[in-house]
Amino acid sequence: MARRDLTGAVDFSVLEGMTGGDAAISEEVLGLFVEQAALWSVLLNPRADGWRDGVHTIRGAAAGIGAGDLAAICAQAETVEQAWRRRRWSGCATPWTPRWPTSRPIATS
């Protein structure tokens, strides 16, 4: 995966810190992230069982490679969902349909 495909989406200083600056390992980690993100993305339907796990997993993985915007969006989804649950449990339920922000797709090749 070429670094240019992820410019702006990944803070390479975070990734390089995690991989000790080894370019081959950085490329391998990015490739694994892209493969795993494709699998996890199936879980991102908030009506599906396991979506919270998918969001949380992507959040951690994104933070680990320096994809701060993606990690922040996942954190926001977790926070909103938790607030909704608290309101629902308190008897103040209102319908909630999350609106996922549009973003640049992750390059897969």
Short mmCIF file of C-alpha atoms in Angstrom, two decimals:
data_model
loop_
_atom_site.label_atom_id
_atom_site.label_comp_id
_atom_site.label_asym_id
_atom_site.label_seq_id
_atom_site.Cartn_x
_atom_site.Cartn_y
_atom_site.Cartn_z
CA MET A 1 0.00 0.00 0.00
CA ALA A 2 1.50 3.29 -1.01
CA ARG A 3 1.81 5.93 1.68
CA ARG A 4 0.47 8.52 -0.73
CA ASP A 5 -2.89 6.73 -0.71
CA LEU A 6 -3.29 7.48 3.00
CA THR A 7 -1.82 10.97 3.19
CA GLY A 8 -4.05 13.02 5.43
CA ALA A 9 -5.85 9.96 6.78
CA VAL A 10 -2.90 8.56 8.74
CA ASP A 11 -0.42 10.41 10.95
CA PHE A 12 2.69 8.54 9.91
CA SER A 13 4.65 9.72 12.95
CA VAL A 14 2.27 7.64 15.12
CA LEU A 15 2.62 4.61 12.85
CA GLU A 16 6.40 4.95 12.67
CA GLY A 17 6.57 5.25 16.45
CA MET A 18 4.65 2.00 16.77
CA THR A 19 6.79 0.18 14.20
CA GLY A 20 10.15 1.64 15.22
CA GLY A 21 10.43 3.41 11.88
CA ASP A 22 10.69 0.15 9.95
CA ALA A 23 9.07 0.87 6.58
CA ALA A 24 8.38 -2.78 5.82
CA ILE A 25 6.59 -3.29 9.12
CA SER A 26 4.64 -0.06 8.61
CA GLU A 27 3.46 -1.29 5.22
CA GLU A 28 2.50 -4.65 6.69
CA VAL A 29 0.55 -3.01 9.53
CA LEU A 30 -1.30 -0.74 7.08
CA GLY A 31 -2.14 -3.72 4.89
CA LEU A 32 -3.47 -5.66 7.87
CA PHE A 33 -5.52 -2.66 8.96
CA VAL A 34 -7.13 -2.35 5.54
CA GLU A 35 -7.95 -6.08 5.45
CA GLN A 36 -9.38 -6.05 8.95
CA ALA A 37 -11.34 -2.83 8.37
CA ALA A 38 -13.05 -4.49 5.43
CA LEU A 39 -14.16 -7.31 7.75
CA TRP A 40 -15.17 -5.01 10.62
CA SER A 41 -17.12 -2.63 8.39
CA VAL A 42 -19.86 -5.25 8.09
CA LEU A 43 -20.54 -4.68 11.80
CA LEU A 44 -21.09 -0.94 11.44
CA ASN A 45 -24.83 -1.19 10.92
CA PRO A 46 -26.21 0.08 14.26
CA ARG A 47 -29.20 -2.24 13.92
CA ALA A 48 -26.94 -5.30 13.77
CA ASP A 49 -25.74 -7.23 16.77
CA GLY A 50 -22.11 -6.54 17.46
CA TRP A 51 -21.91 -3.06 15.98
CA ARG A 52 -20.57 -1.64 19.25
CA ASP A 53 -17.74 -4.16 19.18
CA GLY A 54 -16.98 -3.26 15.57
CA VAL A 55 -16.87 0.47 16.30
CA HIS A 56 -14.72 -0.06 19.38
CA THR A 57 -12.31 -2.35 17.53
CA ILE A 58 -11.93 0.03 14.60
CA ARG A 59 -11.45 2.92 17.04
CA GLY A 60 -8.52 1.21 18.75
CA ALA A 61 -6.92 0.01 15.54
CA ALA A 62 -7.28 3.42 13.91
CA ALA A 63 -5.70 5.16 16.88
CA GLY A 64 -2.84 2.66 16.77
CA ILE A 65 -1.90 3.51 13.20
CA GLY A 66 -2.46 7.25 13.55
CA ALA A 67 -5.84 7.48 11.81
CA GLY A 68 -7.04 10.05 14.34
CA ASP A 69 -10.11 11.25 12.44
CA LEU A 70 -11.45 7.71 12.09
CA ALA A 71 -10.75 6.99 15.77
CA ALA A 72 -12.56 10.22 16.74
CA ILE A 73 -15.62 9.35 14.64
CA CYS A 74 -15.77 5.92 16.27
CA ALA A 75 -15.41 7.47 19.73
CA GLN A 76 -18.25 9.85 18.92
CA ALA A 77 -20.46 6.95 17.82
CA GLU A 78 -19.72 5.14 21.08
CA THR A 79 -20.48 8.24 23.16
CA VAL A 80 -23.75 9.02 21.37
CA GLU A 81 -24.92 5.45 21.65
CA GLN A 82 -24.10 5.33 25.38
CA ALA A 83 -25.98 8.60 25.98
CA TRP A 84 -28.96 7.24 24.08
CA ARG A 85 -28.97 4.11 26.21
CA ARG A 86 -28.90 6.17 29.42
CA ARG A 87 -31.84 8.25 28.19
CA ARG A 88 -33.72 5.14 27.15
CA TRP A 89 -33.19 3.49 30.51
CA SER A 90 -34.38 6.63 32.28
CA GLY A 91 -37.72 6.45 30.46
CA CYS A 92 -37.00 9.32 28.07
CA ALA A 93 -36.60 7.25 24.94
CA THR A 94 -36.68 8.99 21.63
CA PRO A 95 -35.93 7.32 18.32
CA TRP A 96 -32.29 7.61 17.35
CA THR A 97 -30.82 6.85 14.00
CA PRO A 98 -27.09 7.49 13.80
CA ARG A 99 -25.88 9.44 10.84
CA TRP A 100 -22.47 8.22 9.83
CA PRO A 101 -20.29 10.97 8.46
CA THR A 102 -19.08 10.59 4.95
CA SER A 103 -15.35 10.35 4.61
CA ARG A 104 -12.74 9.41 2.14
CA PRO A 105 -12.68 5.62 1.63
CA ILE A 106 -9.61 3.68 2.68
CA ALA A 107 -7.51 2.65 -0.30
CA THR A 108 -7.49 -1.11 -0.72
CA SER A 109 -4.75 -1.59 -3.25
#
